[in-house]
Amino acid sequence: MDPVAFKIYGMDIRWYGIIMAFAILTGMVLALREAKRQGIEENTMLDLFLITVPMAIIGARAYYVIFNWSYYQGDFSKIVNTRLGGMAIHGAVIAGILAGYYFCRNKKLNFWKMADIAAPSIILGQAIGRWGNFINQEAYGSPTSLPWAITVNGVGVHPTFLYESIWNIGVFIYLWSIRKKKVYEGELIIKYCIFYSLGRLWIEGLRTDSLMLGPLKAAQVLSLVLIVGGLVAHKYFRDWELDKGWAKKIKRTANIYNNAAVSAKKSKKGTK
């Protein structure tokens, strides 16, 4: 498939950019809908997008360039030319979360609540965005003879972009289904980190174009960190919230008995 969708005044408009723009727009619309349900003003969300989306794009590119520095070193034109691909979702997520944290702190908003609103949108955007890799003939896996293999340079390979897209859709469905039943603020973004990373850990093992951290695949190392960190954070915040719930019940019960004792004491005095 031709990676160029059409031309405007001689400039190539690539499918990769169109798909990424659609992924971002879809995520924004979904987040606005969820924010409205939770009583967050639309203008607040739009201000958040104006900060996090550009920072996520910069982070995605910076992450990729850092891990391919030998190729980009000394050539600024290559660094800023994103039309040929070269973005890393981990860089986008890290930069986007940091920008979101700064925004929430500055506006005195609950960061974990805002992150939960964004979590389903992030994973859905990733599911859509992976198809940009297909158009660019990148992010594919090792050779395979499986029936669903795709052909790249005459060789059948794992369609790892498809594996991740399907996995991400599953994670989105799960997060969307529990958003009204979460136990604590931050549960969705933490579970996003856990479940996305579980899929990425496996899928990255099939890829042949991974960013490397010494002898290790960077995405797998970061995925392991996010899985372990996410599980620890989930247990801590969940136990804290449940303990707080029990504390409230104990206090409420104690108040009931205390009020009953006071009433009984007053009643006893009144009968003398």
CSV table of C-alpha atoms in Angstrom, one decimal:
chain,number,residue,atom,x,y,z
A,1,MET,CA,0.0,0.0,0.0
A,2,ASP,CA,1.3,3.5,-0.9
A,3,PRO,CA,2.2,5.3,2.4
A,4,VAL,CA,1.3,8.6,0.7
A,5,ALA,CA,-2.4,9.3,0.9
A,6,PHE,CA,-2.4,12.4,-1.3
A,7,LYS,CA,-0.5,15.6,-2.1
A,8,ILE,CA,-1.2,19.2,-1.2
A,9,TYR,CA,0.9,21.7,-3.2
A,10,GLY,CA,3.5,19.1,-3.8
A,11,MET,CA,3.7,18.0,-0.1
A,12,ASP,CA,3.1,14.3,0.6
A,13,ILE,CA,0.3,13.7,3.1
A,14,ARG,CA,1.0,10.3,4.5
A,15,TRP,CA,-1.4,7.7,5.9
A,16,TYR,CA,0.7,7.4,9.0
A,17,GLY,CA,0.0,11.1,10.0
A,18,ILE,CA,-3.7,10.7,9.1
A,19,ILE,CA,-4.1,7.6,11.2
A,20,MET,CA,-2.3,9.2,14.1
A,21,ALA,CA,-4.4,12.3,13.9
A,22,PHE,CA,-7.6,10.2,13.9
A,23,ALA,CA,-6.3,8.2,16.9
A,24,ILE,CA,-5.7,11.4,18.9
A,25,LEU,CA,-9.1,12.9,17.9
A,26,THR,CA,-10.9,9.7,18.8
A,27,GLY,CA,-9.2,9.6,22.2
A,28,MET,CA,-10.1,13.3,22.8
A,29,VAL,CA,-13.7,12.8,22.0
A,30,LEU,CA,-14.0,9.8,24.3
A,31,ALA,CA,-12.2,11.6,27.2
A,32,LEU,CA,-14.5,14.6,26.8
A,33,ARG,CA,-17.5,12.4,27.0
A,34,GLU,CA,-16.2,10.7,30.2
A,35,ALA,CA,-15.2,14.0,31.7
A,36,LYS,CA,-18.7,15.4,31.2
A,37,ARG,CA,-20.1,12.4,33.0
A,38,GLN,CA,-17.9,13.1,36.0
A,39,GLY,CA,-18.6,16.8,36.1
A,40,ILE,CA,-15.4,18.1,34.6
A,41,GLU,CA,-15.7,21.2,32.5
A,42,GLU,CA,-15.1,20.9,28.8
A,43,ASN,CA,-12.7,23.9,28.8
A,44,THR,CA,-10.6,22.2,31.5
A,45,MET,CA,-10.2,19.1,29.3
A,46,LEU,CA,-9.4,21.1,26.2
A,47,ASP,CA,-6.7,23.0,28.1
A,48,LEU,CA,-5.3,19.7,29.3
A,49,PHE,CA,-5.2,18.4,25.7
A,50,LEU,CA,-3.4,21.5,24.5
A,51,ILE,CA,-0.6,20.7,26.8
A,52,THR,CA,-0.4,16.9,26.9
A,53,VAL,CA,-0.9,16.1,23.2
A,54,PRO,CA,2.0,18.2,21.9
A,55,MET,CA,4.2,17.0,24.8
A,56,ALA,CA,3.3,13.4,24.0
A,57,ILE,CA,4.3,13.8,20.4
A,58,ILE,CA,7.6,15.4,21.4
A,59,GLY,CA,8.2,12.7,24.0
A,60,ALA,CA,7.4,9.9,21.5
A,61,ARG,CA,9.9,11.3,19.0
A,62,ALA,CA,12.6,12.1,21.6
A,63,TYR,CA,12.4,8.6,23.1
A,64,TYR,CA,12.9,7.1,19.6
A,65,VAL,CA,15.7,9.4,18.7
A,66,ILE,CA,17.6,8.8,22.0
A,67,PHE,CA,17.6,5.1,21.4
A,68,ASN,CA,18.7,5.6,17.8
A,69,TRP,CA,21.2,8.4,18.5
A,70,SER,CA,23.9,7.0,16.3
A,71,TYR,CA,21.6,7.4,13.3
A,72,TYR,CA,20.3,10.9,14.1
A,73,GLN,CA,23.4,12.4,15.7
A,74,GLY,CA,24.5,15.6,13.9
A,75,ASP,CA,21.5,15.8,11.6
A,76,PHE,CA,18.7,18.0,13.0
A,77,SER,CA,16.6,17.6,9.8
A,78,LYS,CA,16.3,13.9,10.4
A,79,ILE,CA,15.4,14.4,14.1
A,80,VAL,CA,12.4,16.7,13.3
A,81,ASN,CA,11.2,14.8,10.2
A,82,THR,CA,8.5,12.6,11.7
A,83,ARG,CA,6.6,12.0,8.5
A,84,LEU,CA,8.6,8.8,7.8
A,85,GLY,CA,7.7,7.4,11.2
A,86,GLY,CA,10.0,6.9,14.2
A,87,MET,CA,7.8,7.4,17.2
A,88,ALA,CA,7.8,5.4,20.5
A,89,ILE,CA,4.6,5.0,22.5
A,90,HIS,CA,6.4,4.7,25.8
A,91,GLY,CA,8.0,8.1,25.2
A,92,ALA,CA,4.5,9.6,24.5
A,93,VAL,CA,3.0,8.1,27.6
A,94,ILE,CA,5.8,9.2,29.9
A,95,ALA,CA,5.8,12.8,28.5
A,96,GLY,CA,2.0,13.0,28.5
A,97,ILE,CA,1.7,11.8,32.1
A,98,LEU,CA,4.4,14.3,33.3
A,99,ALA,CA,2.7,17.1,31.4
A,100,GLY,CA,-0.7,16.1,32.8
A,101,TYR,CA,0.7,16.0,36.3
A,102,TYR,CA,2.1,19.5,36.0
A,103,PHE,CA,-1.3,20.7,34.6
A,104,CYS,CA,-3.3,19.1,37.4
A,105,ARG,CA,-1.0,20.4,40.1
A,106,ASN,CA,-1.1,23.9,38.6
A,107,LYS,CA,-4.9,23.9,38.3
A,108,LYS,CA,-5.4,22.1,41.7
A,109,LEU,CA,-7.1,19.1,40.1
A,110,ASN,CA,-7.1,15.5,41.3
A,111,PHE,CA,-4.3,14.0,39.1
A,112,TRP,CA,-5.5,10.4,39.6
A,113,LYS,CA,-9.0,11.2,38.7
A,114,MET,CA,-8.0,13.0,35.5
A,115,ALA,CA,-5.6,10.1,34.6
A,116,ASP,CA,-8.4,7.6,35.0
A,117,ILE,CA,-10.5,9.7,32.6
A,118,ALA,CA,-7.7,9.6,30.0
A,119,ALA,CA,-6.7,5.9,30.4
A,120,PRO,CA,-9.3,4.3,28.1
A,121,SER,CA,-8.7,7.0,25.5
A,122,ILE,CA,-5.0,6.4,25.6
A,123,ILE,CA,-5.2,2.7,25.0
A,124,LEU,CA,-7.9,3.1,22.3
A,125,GLY,CA,-5.7,5.7,20.5
A,126,GLN,CA,-2.8,3.2,20.6
A,127,ALA,CA,-5.0,0.5,19.1
A,128,ILE,CA,-5.9,2.8,16.2
A,129,GLY,CA,-2.4,4.2,15.8
A,130,ARG,CA,-0.8,0.8,15.4
A,131,TRP,CA,-2.3,0.7,11.9
A,132,GLY,CA,0.0,3.5,10.9
A,133,ASN,CA,2.9,1.0,11.4
A,134,PHE,CA,1.2,-1.3,8.9
A,135,ILE,CA,1.1,1.4,6.3
A,136,ASN,CA,4.8,2.2,6.9
A,137,GLN,CA,5.8,-1.4,6.8
A,138,GLU,CA,7.3,-1.2,10.3
A,139,ALA,CA,6.9,-2.8,13.7
A,140,TYR,CA,6.5,-6.2,12.3
A,141,GLY,CA,7.8,-9.5,13.7
A,142,SER,CA,10.0,-12.4,12.9
A,143,PRO,CA,9.5,-14.8,10.0
A,144,THR,CA,6.5,-17.2,10.4
A,145,SER,CA,4.5,-19.6,8.3
A,146,LEU,CA,1.3,-19.0,10.2
A,147,PRO,CA,-1.8,-18.4,8.0
A,148,TRP,CA,-2.2,-14.8,9.1
A,149,ALA,CA,1.4,-13.8,8.4
A,150,ILE,CA,1.9,-10.7,6.3
A,151,THR,CA,4.5,-10.4,3.6
A,152,VAL,CA,7.3,-7.9,3.9
A,153,ASN,CA,10.1,-7.9,1.3
A,154,GLY,CA,8.8,-11.3,0.1
A,155,VAL,CA,9.0,-12.9,3.5
A,156,GLY,CA,6.0,-14.0,5.7
A,157,VAL,CA,6.3,-12.3,9.2
A,158,HIS,CA,4.3,-11.9,12.3
A,159,PRO,CA,1.8,-8.9,12.1
A,160,THR,CA,2.8,-7.7,15.5
A,161,PHE,CA,1.1,-4.3,14.9
A,162,LEU,CA,-2.1,-6.3,14.6
A,163,TYR,CA,-1.4,-8.4,17.7
A,164,GLU,CA,-0.9,-5.2,19.7
A,165,SER,CA,-4.0,-3.5,18.2
A,166,ILE,CA,-6.2,-6.4,19.1
A,167,TRP,CA,-4.7,-6.6,22.6
A,168,ASN,CA,-5.2,-2.9,23.1
A,169,ILE,CA,-8.8,-3.1,22.1
A,170,GLY,CA,-9.3,-5.8,24.7
A,171,VAL,CA,-7.7,-3.6,27.4
A,172,PHE,CA,-9.9,-0.7,26.3
A,173,ILE,CA,-13.1,-2.8,26.6
A,174,TYR,CA,-12.0,-3.9,30.1
A,175,LEU,CA,-11.1,-0.4,31.3
A,176,TRP,CA,-14.3,1.1,29.9
A,177,SER,CA,-16.4,-1.6,31.6
A,178,ILE,CA,-15.0,-1.0,35.1
A,179,ARG,CA,-14.8,2.8,35.0
A,180,LYS,CA,-18.0,3.2,37.1
A,181,LYS,CA,-17.0,0.4,39.5
A,182,LYS,CA,-13.4,1.4,40.4
A,183,VAL,CA,-12.4,1.1,44.1
A,184,TYR,CA,-10.0,4.0,44.2
A,185,GLU,CA,-8.9,7.0,42.1
A,186,GLY,CA,-6.1,6.0,39.8
A,187,GLU,CA,-7.2,2.4,39.3
A,188,LEU,CA,-7.8,2.8,35.6
A,189,ILE,CA,-4.4,4.3,34.8
A,190,ILE,CA,-2.6,1.8,37.0
A,191,LYS,CA,-4.4,-1.1,35.3
A,192,TYR,CA,-3.7,0.4,32.0
A,193,CYS,CA,0.0,0.3,32.8
A,194,ILE,CA,-0.2,-3.3,34.0
A,195,PHE,CA,-2.3,-4.8,31.2
A,196,TYR,CA,-0.8,-2.9,28.3
A,197,SER,CA,2.6,-3.9,29.5
A,198,LEU,CA,1.7,-7.5,29.8
A,199,GLY,CA,0.7,-7.6,26.1
A,200,ARG,CA,3.7,-5.5,25.0
A,201,LEU,CA,6.1,-7.7,27.0
A,202,TRP,CA,5.0,-10.7,24.9
A,203,ILE,CA,4.6,-8.9,21.5
A,204,GLU,CA,7.9,-7.1,21.8
A,205,GLY,CA,9.6,-10.5,21.9
A,206,LEU,CA,8.4,-11.2,18.4
A,207,ARG,CA,9.6,-7.9,16.9
A,208,THR,CA,12.8,-7.5,14.9
A,209,ASP,CA,13.1,-3.7,15.1
A,210,SER,CA,13.1,-3.1,18.8
A,211,LEU,CA,14.8,-0.2,20.5
A,212,MET,CA,17.7,-1.7,22.6
A,213,LEU,CA,18.9,-1.0,26.0
A,214,GLY,CA,22.3,-2.7,25.9
A,215,PRO,CA,21.6,-6.4,25.1
A,216,LEU,CA,17.9,-6.0,26.3
A,217,LYS,CA,14.9,-4.7,24.5
A,218,ALA,CA,14.0,-1.4,26.0
A,219,ALA,CA,10.2,-1.9,25.7
A,220,GLN,CA,10.4,-5.2,27.6
A,221,VAL,CA,12.5,-3.7,30.4
A,222,LEU,CA,10.1,-0.8,30.8
A,223,SER,CA,7.1,-3.2,30.6
A,224,LEU,CA,8.5,-5.3,33.4
A,225,VAL,CA,9.0,-2.2,35.5
A,226,LEU,CA,5.4,-1.0,34.8
A,227,ILE,CA,3.9,-4.4,35.6
A,228,VAL,CA,5.7,-4.8,38.9
A,229,GLY,CA,5.2,-1.1,39.9
A,230,GLY,CA,1.6,-1.2,38.8
A,231,LEU,CA,0.9,-4.4,40.9
A,232,VAL,CA,2.5,-2.8,44.0
A,233,ALA,CA,0.6,0.5,43.5
A,234,HIS,CA,-2.7,-1.3,42.9
A,235,LYS,CA,-2.4,-3.4,46.1
A,236,TYR,CA,-1.3,-0.3,48.1
A,237,PHE,CA,-4.1,2.0,46.9
A,238,ARG,CA,-6.8,-0.7,47.0
A,239,ASP,CA,-5.9,-1.8,50.5
A,240,TRP,CA,-5.8,1.9,51.6
A,241,GLU,CA,-9.2,2.5,50.2
A,242,LEU,CA,-10.7,-0.6,51.7
A,243,ASP,CA,-9.2,0.0,55.1
A,244,LYS,CA,-10.5,3.6,54.9
A,245,GLY,CA,-13.9,2.1,54.2
A,246,TRP,CA,-13.8,-0.2,57.2
A,247,ALA,CA,-12.6,2.7,59.3
A,248,LYS,CA,-15.7,4.7,58.3
A,249,LYS,CA,-18.0,1.8,59.0
A,250,ILE,CA,-16.4,1.3,62.5
A,251,LYS,CA,-16.7,5.0,63.2
A,252,ARG,CA,-20.3,5.1,62.0
A,253,THR,CA,-21.2,2.0,64.1
A,254,ALA,CA,-19.5,3.6,67.2
A,255,ASN,CA,-21.5,6.8,66.7
A,256,ILE,CA,-24.7,4.8,66.6
A,257,TYR,CA,-24.0,3.0,69.8
A,258,ASN,CA,-22.8,6.3,71.4
A,259,ASN,CA,-26.0,8.1,70.4
A,260,ALA,CA,-28.1,5.2,71.7
A,261,ALA,CA,-26.3,5.3,75.0
A,262,VAL,CA,-26.8,9.0,75.4
A,263,SER,CA,-30.5,8.7,74.6
A,264,ALA,CA,-30.9,5.8,77.1
A,265,LYS,CA,-29.1,7.9,79.7
A,266,LYS,CA,-31.4,10.9,79.1
A,267,SER,CA,-34.4,8.7,79.1
A,268,LYS,CA,-33.3,7.2,82.5
A,269,LYS,CA,-32.9,10.6,84.0
A,270,GLY,CA,-36.4,11.6,82.8
A,271,THR,CA,-38.1,8.8,84.6
A,272,LYS,CA,-36.7,9.7,88.0
